[in-house]
Amino acid sequence: MAATVCGAATSAEANMTALNCISISDPDIQKSVSLLKQACLDSGFFYVINHGISEEFMNEVFFRSRKFFDLPLHKKMELLRNEKHRGYTPTLDETLDPENQVHGDFKEGYYIGVEVPEDDPDIEKPFYGPNQWPSEDILPGWRQIMEQYQKEALRVSREIAKIIALALDLDADFFDKPQMLGVPIATLRLLHYEGKVSNPASGIYGCGAHSDFGLITILATDDVAGLQICKDKDAKPRIWEYVAPLKGGFIVNLGDMLERLSNDVFRSTLHRVVLDGQERYSIAFFADPNHECLVECLPSCTSEMNPPKYPPITCAAYMCQRYNDTHLDLSSYVGQETRK
Ligand code: OGA
Ligand code: NI
């Protein structure tokens, strides 16, 4: 087993966690299923390697992300996120843990969703529509790189979802259905943490404690540590452990919709970002089901003795609720779009 644990397993730091490492090109699928299942029952976090996205390409995506965040604020504000959650989210826009934060998150972001033309008959749906893109004059070739990454990240998410399905005793293609990841709400989010020092004791965080809203999240980070997880969200006090960045690998975690579907068999895991003053870049890909998907307890996860713990809700309704709870109201930006 030790050979398949990577990251900071041998770190001298007591508060670094060791996570299972899943090679998604391993032909021994049963081995991957058992490592994943153990990881999901233990922490809800694991590393994924051998995913088929080259380090060169990842470097390129990070380089382009940096180029965007390097633009002057007024240029970024021209691409301020719209009501479909596409575009730029300024520092402090999101507050993931209002109870414990005195300010919003000290991070800025850029949301990219599934590209849908303006004349699509379903254009009224939330999280649905065209993306906002920086102009070709300013960032040539930027859109193509991001769209390519989006495609690759969705492929990797589907491969991971196959292993999750098997770990839940479902058919391997369970999450490939159109109402699941076949036609998903899938969101790529570039993130940039400024050099602000976090101070949990006084409610200052790069990103407040939260669990992700959807099915699974695939996170790529630079080599600056900062991500922390709490394996037992019901423990008091909560114990936080760092997750070490893994070059060439992704950090993957389970979201709240998987917790709801699996009736708490697989829990979503609290995490946050605590920084020591170094700037940090990360890229999250949120793989979430289709708008219409009814997120309800899977038949294999309930019994007479173990009734469903959560009421059914559609994916779109659930996502709207969670986004509204965590992001500033867009009206708070009125008149600010051209601020220098
Ligand atoms: C998130 C998140 C962690 C990171 O965006 O949901 O948890 O390392 N990000 O940026
Ligand atoms: Ni998160």
CSV table of C-alpha atoms and ligand atoms in Angstrom, one decimal:
chain,number,residue,atom,x,y,z
A,1,MET,CA,0.0,0.0,0.0
A,2,ALA,CA,2.8,2.4,0.9
A,3,ALA,CA,4.0,2.5,-2.7
A,4,THR,CA,0.7,4.0,-3.8
A,5,VAL,CA,0.6,6.8,-1.3
A,6,CYS,CA,2.3,9.9,-2.6
A,7,GLY,CA,2.9,13.5,-1.7
A,8,ALA,CA,4.1,14.3,1.7
A,9,ALA,CA,4.0,10.8,3.2
A,10,THR,CA,7.5,11.2,4.6
A,11,SER,CA,7.3,14.8,5.5
A,12,ALA,CA,8.7,15.8,8.8
A,13,GLU,CA,5.8,18.3,9.2
A,14,ALA,CA,3.2,16.7,11.5
A,15,ASN,CA,0.4,18.6,9.8
A,16,MET,CA,0.9,17.3,6.2
A,17,THR,CA,-1.5,14.6,5.2
A,18,ALA,CA,-0.7,11.6,3.0
A,19,LEU,CA,-3.2,10.9,0.3
A,20,ASN,CA,-3.7,7.8,-1.8
A,21,CYS,CA,-2.5,8.2,-5.4
A,22,ILE,CA,-4.6,6.8,-8.2
A,23,SER,CA,-3.1,6.1,-11.6
A,24,ILE,CA,-6.0,6.3,-13.9
A,25,SER,CA,-4.2,4.6,-16.7
A,26,ASP,CA,-3.5,1.5,-14.5
A,27,PRO,CA,-5.0,-1.5,-16.3
A,28,ASP,CA,-5.6,-3.0,-12.9
A,29,ILE,CA,-8.9,-1.3,-12.4
A,30,GLN,CA,-9.8,-3.2,-9.2
A,31,LYS,CA,-6.6,-1.8,-7.6
A,32,SER,CA,-7.7,1.7,-8.5
A,33,VAL,CA,-11.2,1.0,-7.2
A,34,SER,CA,-9.9,-0.2,-3.9
A,35,LEU,CA,-7.5,2.7,-3.5
A,36,LEU,CA,-10.2,5.2,-4.4
A,37,LYS,CA,-12.8,3.7,-2.1
A,38,GLN,CA,-10.3,3.7,0.8
A,39,ALA,CA,-9.5,7.4,0.0
A,40,CYS,CA,-13.2,8.3,-0.2
A,41,LEU,CA,-14.0,6.7,3.1
A,42,ASP,CA,-10.9,8.2,4.8
A,43,SER,CA,-10.6,11.7,3.6
A,44,GLY,CA,-12.6,12.4,0.4
A,45,PHE,CA,-9.3,13.6,-1.2
A,46,PHE,CA,-6.8,11.8,-3.4
A,47,TYR,CA,-4.2,12.4,-6.0
A,48,VAL,CA,-4.6,11.4,-9.6
A,49,ILE,CA,-1.6,10.7,-11.9
A,50,ASN,CA,-1.0,9.3,-15.3
A,51,HIS,CA,-4.1,11.2,-16.5
A,52,GLY,CA,-2.8,12.0,-20.0
A,53,ILE,CA,-2.4,15.8,-19.7
A,54,SER,CA,1.3,16.7,-20.2
A,55,GLU,CA,3.2,18.8,-17.7
A,56,GLU,CA,4.2,21.1,-20.6
A,57,PHE,CA,0.5,21.7,-21.4
A,58,MET,CA,-0.3,22.4,-17.7
A,59,ASN,CA,2.6,24.9,-17.6
A,60,GLU,CA,1.1,26.6,-20.6
A,61,VAL,CA,-2.4,26.8,-18.9
A,62,PHE,CA,-0.8,28.3,-15.8
A,63,PHE,CA,1.2,30.7,-17.8
A,64,ARG,CA,-2.0,31.9,-19.6
A,65,SER,CA,-3.8,32.2,-16.3
A,66,ARG,CA,-1.0,34.4,-14.9
A,67,LYS,CA,-1.2,36.5,-18.0
A,68,PHE,CA,-4.9,37.2,-17.4
A,69,PHE,CA,-4.5,38.0,-13.7
A,70,ASP,CA,-1.6,40.3,-14.6
A,71,LEU,CA,-3.9,42.6,-16.6
A,72,PRO,CA,-4.9,45.9,-15.0
A,73,LEU,CA,-7.9,45.7,-12.8
A,74,HIS,CA,-10.1,47.9,-15.1
A,75,LYS,CA,-9.4,45.4,-17.9
A,76,LYS,CA,-10.4,42.5,-15.8
A,77,MET,CA,-13.5,44.4,-14.5
A,78,GLU,CA,-14.7,44.7,-18.2
A,79,LEU,CA,-15.1,40.9,-18.0
A,80,LEU,CA,-16.8,40.9,-14.6
A,81,ARG,CA,-18.8,37.7,-14.1
A,82,ASN,CA,-22.4,37.9,-15.4
A,83,GLU,CA,-25.5,36.3,-14.0
A,84,LYS,CA,-24.6,33.0,-15.7
A,85,HIS,CA,-21.4,32.9,-13.5
A,86,ARG,CA,-19.0,33.4,-16.4
A,87,GLY,CA,-16.1,35.8,-16.2
A,88,TYR,CA,-14.0,37.6,-13.6
A,89,THR,CA,-14.5,37.4,-9.9
A,90,PRO,CA,-12.6,40.1,-8.0
A,91,THR,CA,-10.8,39.6,-4.7
A,92,LEU,CA,-13.3,39.3,-1.8
A,93,ASP,CA,-16.2,38.5,-4.3
A,94,GLU,CA,-16.7,35.1,-2.7
A,95,THR,CA,-17.1,34.3,1.0
A,96,LEU,CA,-17.0,30.5,1.4
A,97,ASP,CA,-17.3,30.5,5.2
A,98,PRO,CA,-19.2,33.6,6.4
A,99,GLU,CA,-19.4,32.4,10.0
A,100,ASN,CA,-15.6,32.4,10.4
A,101,GLN,CA,-14.5,35.1,7.9
A,102,VAL,CA,-14.3,38.8,8.6
A,103,HIS,CA,-13.6,39.5,4.8
A,104,GLY,CA,-14.3,37.6,1.7
A,105,ASP,CA,-11.7,35.2,0.2
A,106,PHE,CA,-8.4,36.9,-0.7
A,107,LYS,CA,-8.4,35.4,-4.1
A,108,GLU,CA,-9.5,36.5,-7.6
A,109,GLY,CA,-10.9,34.1,-10.2
A,110,TYR,CA,-12.2,33.5,-13.7
A,111,TYR,CA,-15.1,31.3,-14.4
A,112,ILE,CA,-15.4,29.4,-17.7
A,113,GLY,CA,-18.4,27.2,-18.4
A,114,VAL,CA,-19.7,25.0,-21.2
A,115,GLU,CA,-19.9,27.2,-24.3
A,116,VAL,CA,-23.5,27.6,-25.5
A,117,PRO,CA,-24.5,30.0,-28.3
A,118,GLU,CA,-26.8,32.9,-27.5
A,119,ASP,CA,-29.6,31.5,-29.8
A,120,ASP,CA,-29.8,28.2,-28.0
A,121,PRO,CA,-33.4,27.3,-27.2
A,122,ASP,CA,-32.5,26.6,-23.5
A,123,ILE,CA,-30.6,29.9,-23.1
A,124,GLU,CA,-32.8,30.9,-20.1
A,125,LYS,CA,-31.3,28.1,-17.9
A,126,PRO,CA,-28.9,29.2,-15.1
A,127,PHE,CA,-25.2,28.4,-15.7
A,128,TYR,CA,-25.9,28.2,-19.4
A,129,GLY,CA,-24.8,30.5,-22.2
A,130,PRO,CA,-21.8,31.9,-24.0
A,131,ASN,CA,-18.6,32.5,-22.0
A,132,GLN,CA,-16.9,35.8,-21.7
A,133,TRP,CA,-13.4,35.8,-23.3
A,134,PRO,CA,-10.6,38.3,-23.1
A,135,SER,CA,-10.1,39.8,-26.6
A,136,GLU,CA,-7.6,38.3,-29.0
A,137,ASP,CA,-5.8,41.6,-29.2
A,138,ILE,CA,-5.0,41.4,-25.5
A,139,LEU,CA,-4.5,37.7,-24.9
A,140,PRO,CA,-4.0,36.0,-28.3
A,141,GLY,CA,-4.7,32.3,-28.3
A,142,TRP,CA,-5.9,32.4,-24.7
A,143,ARG,CA,-9.4,31.0,-25.4
A,144,GLN,CA,-8.1,28.0,-27.4
A,145,ILE,CA,-5.8,26.9,-24.6
A,146,MET,CA,-8.6,27.2,-22.0
A,147,GLU,CA,-11.0,25.3,-24.2
A,148,GLN,CA,-8.5,22.6,-24.7
A,149,TYR,CA,-7.9,22.3,-21.0
A,150,GLN,CA,-11.6,22.3,-20.3
A,151,LYS,CA,-12.0,19.3,-22.7
A,152,GLU,CA,-9.2,17.4,-21.2
A,153,ALA,CA,-10.3,18.0,-17.7
A,154,LEU,CA,-13.8,16.7,-18.5
A,155,ARG,CA,-12.3,13.6,-20.0
A,156,VAL,CA,-10.2,13.0,-16.8
A,157,SER,CA,-13.3,13.7,-14.6
A,158,ARG,CA,-15.3,11.1,-16.5
A,159,GLU,CA,-12.5,8.5,-16.1
A,160,ILE,CA,-12.4,9.2,-12.3
A,161,ALA,CA,-16.2,9.0,-12.2
A,162,LYS,CA,-16.0,5.5,-13.7
A,163,ILE,CA,-13.9,4.4,-10.8
A,164,ILE,CA,-16.2,6.1,-8.3
A,165,ALA,CA,-19.2,4.3,-9.9
A,166,LEU,CA,-17.5,1.0,-9.4
A,167,ALA,CA,-16.6,1.8,-5.8
A,168,LEU,CA,-20.3,2.5,-5.2
A,169,ASP,CA,-21.3,-0.8,-6.8
A,170,LEU,CA,-22.8,0.9,-9.8
A,171,ASP,CA,-22.2,0.2,-13.5
A,172,ALA,CA,-18.9,1.7,-14.7
A,173,ASP,CA,-20.8,4.1,-17.1
A,174,PHE,CA,-23.3,5.3,-14.5
A,175,PHE,CA,-22.0,8.9,-14.5
A,176,ASP,CA,-21.7,8.9,-18.3
A,177,LYS,CA,-25.4,9.3,-18.7
A,178,PRO,CA,-26.7,12.6,-20.2
A,179,GLN,CA,-28.2,13.6,-16.9
A,180,MET,CA,-24.9,13.1,-15.2
A,181,LEU,CA,-21.6,13.9,-16.7
A,182,GLY,CA,-22.7,13.2,-20.3
A,183,VAL,CA,-24.1,16.7,-20.6
A,184,PRO,CA,-22.7,18.3,-17.5
A,185,ILE,CA,-22.5,21.7,-15.8
A,186,ALA,CA,-18.8,21.8,-15.9
A,187,THR,CA,-16.9,24.8,-14.7
A,188,LEU,CA,-13.3,25.7,-15.1
A,189,ARG,CA,-12.1,28.3,-12.6
A,190,LEU,CA,-8.7,29.9,-12.7
A,191,LEU,CA,-7.7,31.2,-9.3
A,192,HIS,CA,-5.0,33.7,-8.1
A,193,TYR,CA,-4.3,34.2,-4.4
A,194,GLU,CA,-2.6,37.5,-3.8
A,195,GLY,CA,0.2,37.7,-1.2
A,196,LYS,CA,-2.1,38.4,1.7
A,197,VAL,CA,-1.1,36.5,4.9
A,198,SER,CA,-3.9,34.3,6.2
A,199,ASN,CA,-4.8,34.4,9.9
A,200,PRO,CA,-7.4,31.8,10.9
A,201,ALA,CA,-7.5,33.2,14.4
A,202,SER,CA,-8.8,36.6,13.1
A,203,GLY,CA,-10.9,35.3,10.2
A,204,ILE,CA,-8.5,36.1,7.3
A,205,TYR,CA,-8.3,33.3,4.7
A,206,GLY,CA,-7.1,32.8,1.1
A,207,CYS,CA,-10.3,30.8,0.8
A,208,GLY,CA,-12.7,30.0,3.7
A,209,ALA,CA,-13.6,26.5,4.8
A,210,HIS,CA,-16.1,24.9,2.5
A,211,SER,CA,-17.0,21.7,0.7
A,212,ASP,CA,-17.4,21.9,-3.0
A,213,PHE,CA,-20.9,21.9,-4.3
A,214,GLY,CA,-20.9,19.3,-7.1
A,215,LEU,CA,-19.8,15.8,-7.9
A,216,ILE,CA,-16.0,16.0,-8.0
A,217,THR,CA,-13.3,18.7,-8.3
A,218,ILE,CA,-10.1,18.3,-10.1
A,219,LEU,CA,-7.5,20.8,-8.8
A,220,ALA,CA,-4.2,21.7,-10.3
A,221,THR,CA,-1.9,23.9,-8.2
A,222,ASP,CA,1.4,25.6,-8.5
A,223,ASP,CA,4.1,24.5,-5.9
A,224,VAL,CA,3.0,26.9,-3.2
A,225,ALA,CA,1.4,24.9,-0.3
A,226,GLY,CA,-1.8,26.4,1.2
A,227,LEU,CA,-4.6,23.9,0.8
A,228,GLN,CA,-5.8,22.3,4.0
A,229,ILE,CA,-8.4,19.7,4.6
A,230,CYS,CA,-10.4,18.6,7.7
A,231,LYS,CA,-11.1,14.9,7.5
A,232,ASP,CA,-13.8,15.0,10.1
A,233,LYS,CA,-16.1,17.9,9.7
A,234,ASP,CA,-18.1,17.0,12.8
A,235,ALA,CA,-15.0,16.9,15.1
A,236,LYS,CA,-14.6,19.7,17.6
A,237,PRO,CA,-12.1,21.4,17.5
A,238,ARG,CA,-11.5,20.8,13.8
A,239,ILE,CA,-8.1,19.4,12.8
A,240,TRP,CA,-6.6,20.8,9.7
A,241,GLU,CA,-3.9,19.2,7.6
A,242,TYR,CA,-2.0,20.5,4.6
A,243,VAL,CA,-2.2,18.7,1.3
A,244,ALA,CA,1.1,19.0,-0.5
A,245,PRO,CA,1.1,20.1,-4.2
A,246,LEU,CA,2.0,17.2,-6.5
A,247,LYS,CA,3.9,18.0,-9.6
A,248,GLY,CA,2.2,16.6,-12.7
A,249,GLY,CA,-0.7,15.2,-10.6
A,250,PHE,CA,-4.2,16.5,-9.7
A,251,ILE,CA,-5.7,16.8,-6.3
A,252,VAL,CA,-9.2,15.4,-6.5
A,253,ASN,CA,-12.0,15.8,-4.0
A,254,LEU,CA,-15.6,14.8,-3.7
A,255,GLY,CA,-18.4,17.4,-3.6
A,256,ASP,CA,-21.7,17.7,-1.8
A,257,MET,CA,-23.8,16.2,-4.6
A,258,LEU,CA,-21.9,13.0,-4.3
A,259,GLU,CA,-22.4,13.0,-0.6
A,260,ARG,CA,-26.2,13.5,-1.2
A,261,LEU,CA,-26.3,10.8,-4.0
A,262,SER,CA,-24.4,8.3,-1.8
A,263,ASN,CA,-26.4,9.1,1.3
A,264,ASP,CA,-23.2,10.0,3.2
A,265,VAL,CA,-21.4,6.8,2.2
A,266,PHE,CA,-18.9,9.1,0.5
A,267,ARG,CA,-18.7,12.4,2.4
A,268,SER,CA,-17.6,15.7,0.9
A,269,THR,CA,-14.6,17.1,2.7
A,270,LEU,CA,-14.1,20.5,4.2
A,271,HIS,CA,-11.1,22.4,2.9
A,272,ARG,CA,-9.7,25.9,2.9
A,273,VAL,CA,-6.6,27.8,1.8
A,274,VAL,CA,-4.3,29.3,4.3
A,275,LEU,CA,-1.3,31.3,3.0
A,276,ASP,CA,1.9,32.6,4.5
A,277,GLY,CA,2.1,35.6,2.2
A,278,GLN,CA,3.3,34.0,-0.9
A,279,GLU,CA,1.3,34.5,-4.1
A,280,ARG,CA,-0.3,31.3,-5.3
A,281,TYR,CA,-2.1,30.1,-8.5
A,282,SER,CA,-4.5,27.2,-8.8
A,283,ILE,CA,-7.0,25.9,-11.3
A,284,ALA,CA,-10.1,24.1,-10.3
A,285,PHE,CA,-12.4,22.1,-12.6
A,286,PHE,CA,-15.8,21.4,-11.1
A,287,ALA,CA,-17.5,18.4,-12.7
A,288,ASP,CA,-21.2,18.6,-11.9
A,289,PRO,CA,-24.2,16.8,-13.3
A,290,ASN,CA,-26.7,18.0,-15.9
A,291,HIS,CA,-29.1,20.9,-15.0
A,292,GLU,CA,-32.0,18.6,-14.9
A,293,CYS,CA,-30.4,15.8,-12.8
A,294,LEU,CA,-32.4,15.0,-9.8
A,295,VAL,CA,-29.8,14.6,-7.0
A,296,GLU,CA,-31.4,12.0,-4.8
A,297,CYS,CA,-30.2,9.0,-2.8
A,298,LEU,CA,-29.0,6.1,-5.0
A,299,PRO,CA,-30.9,2.9,-4.5
A,300,SER,CA,-27.7,1.1,-3.6
A,301,CYS,CA,-27.1,3.5,-0.8
A,302,THR,CA,-30.3,3.1,1.2
A,303,SER,CA,-32.2,0.4,3.0
A,304,GLU,CA,-35.0,0.2,5.5
A,305,MET,CA,-32.6,0.8,8.3
A,306,ASN,CA,-30.8,3.6,6.4
A,307,PRO,CA,-33.4,5.9,4.9
A,308,PRO,CA,-32.3,8.8,2.6
A,309,LYS,CA,-30.9,11.7,4.6
A,310,TYR,CA,-31.4,14.5,2.0
A,311,PRO,CA,-34.5,15.5,0.0
A,312,PRO,CA,-34.2,15.3,-3.8
A,313,ILE,CA,-33.2,18.6,-5.5
A,314,THR,CA,-32.3,19.3,-9.1
A,315,CYS,CA,-28.7,20.0,-9.8
A,316,ALA,CA,-29.4,23.5,-11.2
A,317,ALA,CA,-31.5,24.5,-8.2
A,318,TYR,CA,-28.9,23.3,-5.8
A,319,MET,CA,-26.1,25.1,-7.6
A,320,CYS,CA,-28.0,28.4,-7.8
A,321,GLN,CA,-28.6,28.2,-4.1
A,322,ARG,CA,-25.0,27.5,-3.3
A,323,TYR,CA,-23.6,30.2,-5.6
A,324,ASN,CA,-26.0,32.8,-4.3
A,325,ASP,CA,-25.0,32.0,-0.7
A,326,THR,CA,-21.3,32.4,-1.4
A,327,HIS,CA,-21.0,35.2,-4.0
A,328,LEU,CA,-21.6,38.9,-3.7
A,329,ASP,CA,-24.8,40.3,-5.3
A,330,LEU,CA,-23.9,41.6,-8.7
A,331,SER,CA,-25.6,44.9,-7.9
A,332,SER,CA,-22.8,45.7,-5.5
A,333,TYR,CA,-20.6,46.3,-8.6
A,334,VAL,CA,-22.8,48.8,-10.3
A,335,GLY,CA,-20.8,51.8,-11.3
A,336,GLN,CA,-17.5,50.1,-10.6
A,337,GLU,CA,-16.8,48.5,-14.0
A,338,THR,CA,-14.3,51.1,-15.1
A,339,ARG,CA,-12.5,51.5,-11.7
A,340,LYS,CA,-8.8,51.7,-12.3
B,1,OGA,C1,-12.1,25.8,-4.6
B,1,OGA,C2,-11.0,25.4,-3.8
B,1,OGA,C3,-8.6,25.3,-3.5
B,1,OGA,C4,-7.3,25.9,-4.1
B,1,OGA,O1,-11.9,26.6,-5.6
B,1,OGA,O2,-13.2,25.3,-4.4
B,1,OGA,O3,-11.1,24.8,-2.8
B,1,OGA,O4,-6.3,25.3,-3.8
B,1,OGA,N1,-9.7,25.8,-4.2
B,1,OGA,O5,-7.4,26.9,-4.8
B,2,NI,NI,-13.1,23.9,-2.9
